[in-house]
Amino acid sequence: MELAGQPLRRIGLRLAEGIDSTLLVLVLSLSLLGFAALFSATYESPAFVVRQLGNLAFALLAMWIVAQVAPQTLMRFAVPAYLVGLAFLVAVALFGDVVNGARRWLHVGVTRFQPSEMMKLALPLMLAWYFHKHEATLRLRDFGVAALLLVVPLGLIVRQPDLGTAALVGAAGFYVIFFAGINWKVLGTLAGLGLAALPIGWGLLHDYQRKRVLTLLDPTTDPLGAGYHIIQSTIAVGSGGLWGKGWLNGTQAHLEFIPERHTDFIFAVFSEEFGLIGNVVLLTLYALLIGRGLMIAANAPTVFARLLAGAISLMFFTYAFVNMGMVSGVLPVVGVPLPFLSYGGTALLTLFIGVGILMSVHQHRKLVQT
């Protein structure tokens, strides 16, 4: 019996190699909460849950593969990934598919995908590579070059328009620049210039984007139009109370008052059914995930690994903050999924690849730079 069990033991050890158990438990716990909310939001269409199980299986496989790749190897893919992602964004601008008034999708062979998703990882990879290469002679002009590397893809994504993805990509790039050690005076100056440019930015927004911002201030001005999402989601969040209405007992979701309840607004379904206690558990899991990621970043052996791990960790924060903010009526509705809970394959794959990168950095934390 022992001899028969040895091959299985070796397989188990091989599968567990490079996997950080803390990160794995945290992301699987979040995914299980996501399946509970997704089943409730789509209980009349169980195919959503089945498809999400397939998405999760594929994402876990991608996470495992990336976790086996050393950060030094990942660094070799930084420039090619950035250039390919940039080329895809240009291709979208020239001949991408228009869906609901936005040009975001690109046909490749028999399928189509959203190239902006690729930039959520390709951009921090590129910036981390750039600062790693200039670590010994880092100057202000290097931060200027980094800003240019950030602005070019960001402008192409905003042009689509896709402000939600642009916010995530921009935040991921900013985190790398911030962790690289940008001067606080420079940061303050840029913040001041950004505030001064708000009137110009307001004029560049599309009509529906301006309406979203104005509706955020007073959703009742258009309760059946632009304000509908915010009004219904805040009702769901507030009606959950302390303990929630119970799993499968949420009225806002089951009576179909909440739009996009299985994707961007799944937090409203979760809040209504699990209440404040459930939200505290959810926030605790996110905090532990982000904290674990930052701890891995702090112990990383190279500048590249440290900057990349730190940016990915705070990317999880940005996902959660923006989604919960828009569902709670604190931020405008921009179409950002709740990490590991919202239905969707592309975002889930991006998130798990990010987790795989953190595992890779942790596994190779004792390596010295060569």
XYZ file of N, CA, C and O in Angstrom, residues 17-135:
476
model
N 4.196 22.387 -5.180
C 5.453 23.121 -5.288
C 5.221 24.540 -5.807
O 4.587 24.745 -6.832
N 5.731 25.500 -5.076
C 5.600 26.900 -5.475
C 4.292 27.551 -5.063
O 4.108 28.751 -5.292
N 3.378 26.800 -4.469
C 2.071 27.338 -4.079
C 2.120 27.832 -2.647
O 2.468 27.078 -1.725
N 1.790 29.081 -2.448
C 1.717 29.647 -1.108
C 0.348 29.316 -0.517
O -0.680 29.766 -1.023
N 0.328 28.513 0.534
C -0.936 28.016 1.082
C -1.808 29.149 1.617
O -3.035 29.099 1.501
N -1.197 30.182 2.178
C -1.984 31.300 2.718
C -2.736 32.022 1.602
O -3.941 32.280 1.719
N -2.028 32.344 0.526
C -2.684 33.002 -0.604
C -3.767 32.110 -1.202
O -4.855 32.588 -1.542
N -3.473 30.819 -1.334
C -4.439 29.900 -1.931
C -5.715 29.819 -1.104
O -6.820 29.873 -1.647
N -5.582 29.713 0.209
C -6.760 29.639 1.084
C -7.583 30.923 0.995
O -8.819 30.887 0.941
N -6.909 32.060 0.950
C -7.619 33.341 0.907
C -8.408 33.507 -0.395
O -9.588 33.880 -0.378
N -7.773 33.218 -1.538
C -8.462 33.425 -2.817
C -9.562 32.384 -3.025
O -10.609 32.686 -3.615
N -9.357 31.166 -2.523
C -10.413 30.153 -2.629
C -11.589 30.498 -1.710
O -12.748 30.264 -2.068
N -11.301 31.062 -0.551
C -12.383 31.498 0.353
C -13.208 32.603 -0.294
O -14.450 32.584 -0.236
N -12.542 33.561 -0.920
C -13.254 34.622 -1.623
C -14.061 34.049 -2.790
O -15.205 34.456 -3.025
N -13.493 33.085 -3.496
C -14.192 32.481 -4.622
C -15.431 31.723 -4.164
O -16.475 31.753 -4.834
N -15.351 31.052 -3.010
C -16.517 30.332 -2.487
C -17.634 31.304 -2.108
O -18.815 31.032 -2.366
N -17.267 32.427 -1.499
C -18.279 33.448 -1.211
C -18.881 33.973 -2.511
O -20.079 34.253 -2.585
N -18.042 34.075 -3.530
C -18.530 34.516 -4.832
C -19.523 33.535 -5.430
O -20.544 33.945 -5.995
N -19.255 32.248 -5.300
C -20.184 31.246 -5.824
C -21.513 31.269 -5.074
O -22.568 31.059 -5.670
N -21.455 31.523 -3.761
C -22.694 31.620 -2.988
C -23.544 32.793 -3.477
O -24.761 32.651 -3.693
N -22.903 33.947 -3.685
C -23.635 35.120 -4.172
C -24.080 34.927 -5.619
O -25.193 35.319 -5.994
N -23.236 34.314 -6.430
C -23.572 34.105 -7.838
C -24.742 33.142 -7.986
O -25.633 33.355 -8.816
N -24.765 32.079 -7.192
C -25.876 31.124 -7.252
C -27.185 31.808 -6.884
O -28.226 31.570 -7.509
N -27.139 32.673 -5.873
C -28.344 33.389 -5.476
C -28.783 34.375 -6.547
O -29.972 34.514 -6.829
N -27.812 35.062 -7.162
C -28.147 36.074 -8.176
C -28.655 35.449 -9.460
O -29.412 36.084 -10.205
N -28.269 34.197 -9.736
C -28.622 33.568 -11.019
C -29.252 32.197 -10.828
O -29.076 31.308 -11.657
N -29.994 32.014 -9.712
C -30.507 30.677 -9.403
C -31.474 30.163 -10.467
O -31.705 28.955 -10.584
N -32.047 31.059 -11.260
C -32.921 30.627 -12.348
C -32.125 30.226 -13.587
O -32.682 29.638 -14.517
N -30.834 30.558 -13.611
C -29.969 30.211 -14.747
C -28.685 29.583 -14.213
O -27.641 30.237 -14.139
N -28.736 28.302 -13.811
C -27.564 27.652 -13.203
C -26.361 27.553 -14.138
O -25.254 27.268 -13.689
N -26.554 27.814 -15.424
C -25.437 27.740 -16.369
C -24.343 28.743 -16.012
O -23.160 28.500 -16.295
N -24.718 29.865 -15.393
C -23.722 30.857 -15.000
C -22.742 30.254 -13.995
O -21.530 30.462 -14.085
N -23.271 29.509 -13.017
C -22.416 28.890 -12.001
C -21.514 27.837 -12.634
O -20.329 27.737 -12.301
N -22.070 27.040 -13.544
C -21.288 26.002 -14.213
C -20.143 26.635 -15.014
O -18.991 26.171 -14.959
N -20.456 27.690 -15.759
C -19.416 28.357 -16.544
C -18.359 28.992 -15.652
O -17.163 28.977 -15.970
N -18.796 29.547 -14.516
C -17.826 30.162 -13.609
C -16.917 29.105 -12.979
O -15.737 29.388 -12.705
N -17.443 27.898 -12.755
C -16.595 26.806 -12.265
C -15.501 26.485 -13.284
O -14.342 26.245 -12.924
N -15.880 26.486 -14.562
C -14.883 26.283 -15.616
C -13.866 27.414 -15.654
O -12.661 27.168 -15.818
N -14.362 28.661 -15.482
C -13.449 29.811 -15.439
C -12.467 29.693 -14.281
O -11.271 29.993 -14.418
N -12.981 29.243 -13.120
C -12.131 29.108 -11.939
C -11.072 28.024 -12.148
O -9.905 28.210 -11.778
N -11.472 26.905 -12.735
C -10.520 25.816 -12.980
C -9.392 26.285 -13.903
O -8.206 26.012 -13.653
N -9.753 26.997 -14.960
C -8.736 27.495 -15.900
C -7.846 28.532 -15.234
O -6.623 28.559 -15.444
N -8.448 29.405 -14.409
C -7.672 30.439 -13.717
C -6.701 29.815 -12.718
O -5.560 30.276 -12.572
N -7.135 28.757 -12.021
C -6.252 28.075 -11.072
C -5.071 27.422 -11.797
O -3.936 27.436 -11.305
N -5.347 26.851 -12.962
C -4.270 26.255 -13.757
C -3.258 27.325 -14.176
O -2.040 27.117 -14.080
N -3.767 28.470 -14.629
C -2.876 29.567 -15.022
C -2.067 30.056 -13.827
O -0.861 30.346 -13.947
N -2.702 30.145 -12.658
C -2.000 30.564 -11.436
C -0.862 29.603 -11.118
O 0.261 30.014 -10.807
N -1.134 28.287 -11.207
C -0.119 27.281 -10.895
C 1.059 27.377 -11.864
O 2.221 27.310 -11.456
N 0.763 27.550 -13.150
C 1.830 27.646 -14.151
C 2.714 28.861 -13.892
O 3.945 28.781 -13.895
N 2.089 30.007 -13.642
C 2.853 31.239 -13.402
C 3.658 31.122 -12.114
O 4.800 31.630 -12.036
N 3.108 30.448 -11.104
C 3.815 30.301 -9.833
C 5.112 29.509 -9.985
O 6.027 29.647 -9.165
N 5.214 28.690 -11.028
C 6.423 27.899 -11.250
C 7.515 28.699 -11.967
O 8.662 28.254 -12.048
N 7.161 29.851 -12.515
C 8.104 30.653 -13.297
C 8.829 31.637 -12.379
O 8.198 32.383 -11.631
N 10.147 31.637 -12.440
C 10.937 32.533 -11.596
C 10.742 33.982 -12.018
O 10.523 34.265 -13.205
N 10.804 34.926 -11.067
C 10.673 36.346 -11.422
C 11.677 36.792 -12.479
O 11.374 37.651 -13.306
N 12.883 36.213 -12.462
C 13.881 36.571 -13.467
C 13.398 36.213 -14.868
O 13.687 36.920 -15.837
N 12.673 35.100 -14.965
C 12.110 34.706 -16.256
C 10.943 35.608 -16.640
O 10.803 36.000 -17.804
N 10.124 35.955 -15.667
C 9.007 36.864 -15.930
C 9.512 38.202 -16.466
O 8.877 38.826 -17.320
N 10.667 38.632 -15.962
C 11.222 39.918 -16.374
C 11.556 39.933 -17.859
O 11.481 40.971 -18.510
N 11.909 38.771 -18.409
C 12.225 38.699 -19.833
C 10.998 38.938 -20.714
O 11.130 39.333 -21.875
N 9.821 38.680 -20.166
C 8.595 38.859 -20.934
C 8.014 40.264 -20.794
O 6.997 40.576 -21.418
N 8.619 41.121 -19.970
C 8.043 42.430 -19.669
C 7.918 43.295 -20.923
O 6.829 43.796 -21.242
N 9.008 43.491 -21.634
C 8.989 44.351 -22.819
C 8.121 43.769 -23.929
O 7.269 44.477 -24.492
N 8.273 42.469 -24.280
C 7.395 41.913 -25.316
C 5.913 42.001 -24.958
O 5.079 42.322 -25.823
N 5.560 41.729 -23.702
C 4.154 41.785 -23.293
C 3.601 43.197 -23.429
O 2.465 43.401 -23.880
N 4.407 44.182 -23.038
C 3.968 45.577 -23.136
C 3.774 45.987 -24.591
O 2.758 46.607 -24.946
N 4.745 45.643 -25.440
C 4.659 46.032 -26.854
C 3.494 45.330 -27.557
O 2.791 45.951 -28.360
N 3.287 44.054 -27.258
C 2.158 43.332 -27.855
C 0.836 43.925 -27.377
O -0.094 44.134 -28.163
N 0.751 44.215 -26.062
C -0.469 44.832 -25.533
C -0.747 46.182 -26.162
O -1.895 46.515 -26.484
N 0.319 46.966 -26.371
C 0.178 48.279 -27.000
C -0.286 48.135 -28.446
O -1.154 48.888 -28.916
N 0.268 47.147 -29.150
C -0.129 46.909 -30.537
C -1.594 46.499 -30.618
O -2.338 46.942 -31.507
N -2.029 45.684 -29.682
C -3.437 45.269 -29.653
C -4.361 46.457 -29.387
O -5.446 46.567 -29.966
N -3.940 47.366 -28.496
C -4.758 48.545 -28.201
C -4.874 49.447 -29.431
O -5.943 50.017 -29.704
N -3.782 49.590 -30.173
C -3.830 50.362 -31.415
C -4.749 49.678 -32.419
O -5.530 50.335 -33.117
N -4.678 48.346 -32.492
C -5.546 47.592 -33.399
C -7.012 47.772 -33.028
O -7.878 47.902 -33.905
N -7.303 47.806 -31.741
C -8.684 48.051 -31.297
C -9.150 49.425 -31.755
O -10.278 49.587 -32.232
N -8.289 50.425 -31.593
C -8.656 51.784 -31.997
C -8.915 51.876 -33.499
O -9.759 52.672 -33.941
N -8.220 51.052 -34.288
C -8.363 51.124 -35.743
C -9.531 50.290 -36.266
O -10.307 50.765 -37.099
N -9.655 49.048 -35.790
C -10.713 48.207 -36.341
C -11.297 47.233 -35.317
O -11.633 46.085 -35.640
N -11.404 47.677 -34.070
C -12.024 46.845 -33.048
C -13.533 46.818 -33.163
O -14.147 47.652 -33.834
N -14.161 45.831 -32.518
C -15.615 45.698 -32.527
C -16.249 46.730 -31.597
O -15.746 46.983 -30.496
N -17.348 47.316 -32.046
C -18.096 48.274 -31.235
C -19.252 47.546 -30.565
O -20.103 46.959 -31.237
N -19.280 47.554 -29.231
C -20.342 46.916 -28.446
C -20.877 47.950 -27.468
O -20.121 48.514 -26.673
N -22.177 48.217 -27.546
C -22.827 49.213 -26.671
C -22.138 50.575 -26.746
O -21.959 51.263 -25.734
N -21.728 50.950 -27.951
C -21.149 52.270 -28.162
C -19.692 52.400 -27.799
O -19.123 53.496 -27.896
N -19.048 51.298 -27.382
C -17.632 51.351 -27.001
C -16.835 50.384 -27.868
O -17.252 49.258 -28.119
N -15.676 50.828 -28.322
C -14.803 49.995 -29.150
C -13.722 49.402 -28.246
O -12.664 50.004 -28.031
N -13.992 48.193 -27.712
C -13.083 47.591 -26.736
C -12.603 46.199 -27.133
O -11.659 45.693 -26.540
N -13.262 45.560 -28.084
C -13.001 44.148 -28.376
C -12.268 43.989 -29.698
O -12.448 44.762 -30.627
N -11.458 42.930 -29.749
C -10.668 42.646 -30.946
C -10.819 41.172 -31.303
O -10.688 40.291 -30.444
N -11.121 40.908 -32.573
C -11.231 39.536 -33.065
C -9.837 39.003 -33.392
O -9.069 39.620 -34.107
N -9.532 37.828 -32.850
C -8.286 37.134 -33.153
C -8.640 35.688 -33.483
O -8.980 34.904 -32.594
N -8.589 35.328 -34.754
C -8.975 33.982 -35.164
C -10.463 33.757 -35.000
O -11.270 34.505 -35.556
N -10.815 32.748 -34.195
C -12.228 32.393 -34.021
C -12.820 32.998 -32.759
O -13.980 32.769 -32.439
N -12.027 33.767 -32.035
C -12.525 34.338 -30.789
C -12.223 35.824 -30.736
O -11.575 36.377 -31.623
N -12.709 36.471 -29.700
C -12.409 37.883 -29.482
C -12.058 38.090 -28.022
O -12.501 37.325 -27.147
N -11.269 39.114 -27.754
C -10.876 39.397 -26.379
C -10.706 40.893 -26.204
O -10.738 41.658 -27.168
N -10.521 41.301 -24.957
C -10.412 42.708 -24.604
C -8.947 43.007 -24.252
O -8.489 42.696 -23.149
N -8.174 43.590 -25.172
C -6.740 43.811 -24.942
C -6.423 44.662 -23.721
O -5.337 44.542 -23.152
N -7.354 45.548 -23.328
C -7.082 46.395 -22.168
C -6.871 45.566 -20.907
O -6.156 45.991 -19.994
N -7.504 44.370 -20.823
C -7.303 43.498 -19.672
C -5.841 43.076 -19.566
O -5.293 42.935 -18.471
N -5.221 42.858 -20.716
C -3.821 42.432 -20.749
C -2.911 43.474 -20.110
O -1.910 43.144 -19.462
N -3.277 44.752 -20.266
C -2.430 45.827 -19.762
C -2.429 45.924 -18.242
O -1.544 46.566 -17.659
N -3.402 45.309 -17.577
C -3.420 45.338 -16.113
C -2.184 44.668 -15.530
O -1.757 45.003 -14.422
N -1.624 43.712 -16.261
C -0.398 43.044 -15.821
C 0.809 43.469 -16.652
O 1.921 43.571 -16.131
N 0.608 43.711 -17.957
C 1.732 44.059 -18.827
C 2.351 45.399 -18.435
O 3.582 45.555 -18.489
N 1.529 46.360 -18.039
C 2.073 47.680 -17.681
C 2.923 47.633 -16.418
O 4.062 48.123 -16.424
N 2.423 47.065 -15.296
C 3.315 46.984 -14.124
C 4.554 46.126 -14.375
O 5.619 46.406 -13.826
N 4.435 45.089 -15.215
C 5.613 44.308 -15.590
C 6.654 45.204 -16.259
O 7.846 45.165 -15.920
N 6.205 46.004 -17.218
C 7.109 46.872 -17.974
C 7.752 47.920 -17.068
O 8.973 48.153 -17.132
N 6.959 48.568 -16.237
C 7.494 49.617 -15.372
C 8.457 49.039 -14.340
O 9.496 49.650 -14.040
N 8.116 47.861 -13.786
C 9.023 47.224 -12.821
C 10.343 46.860 -13.493
O 11.420 47.020 -12.905
N 10.267 46.374 -14.738
C 11.491 46.072 -15.498
C 12.322 47.340 -15.721
O 13.551 47.323 -15.568
N 11.650 48.427 -16.079
C 12.354 49.672 -16.378
C 13.088 50.190 -15.146
O 14.274 50.565 -15.214
N 12.410 50.225 -13.996
C 13.057 50.734 -12.778
C 14.151 49.778 -12.300
O 15.140 50.219 -11.702
N 13.975 48.481 -12.542
C 15.020 47.519 -12.185
C 16.292 47.788 -12.988
O 17.399 47.747 -12.438
N 16.129 48.071 -14.280
C 17.291 48.310 -15.138
C 18.009 49.621 -14.791
O 19.207 49.760 -15.023
N 17.263 50.583 -14.246
C 17.849 51.892 -13.927
C 17.995 52.100 -12.419
O 18.076 53.240 -11.950
N 18.044 51.013 -11.682
C 18.097 51.097 -10.222
C 19.305 51.895 -9.736
O 19.186 52.747 -8.837
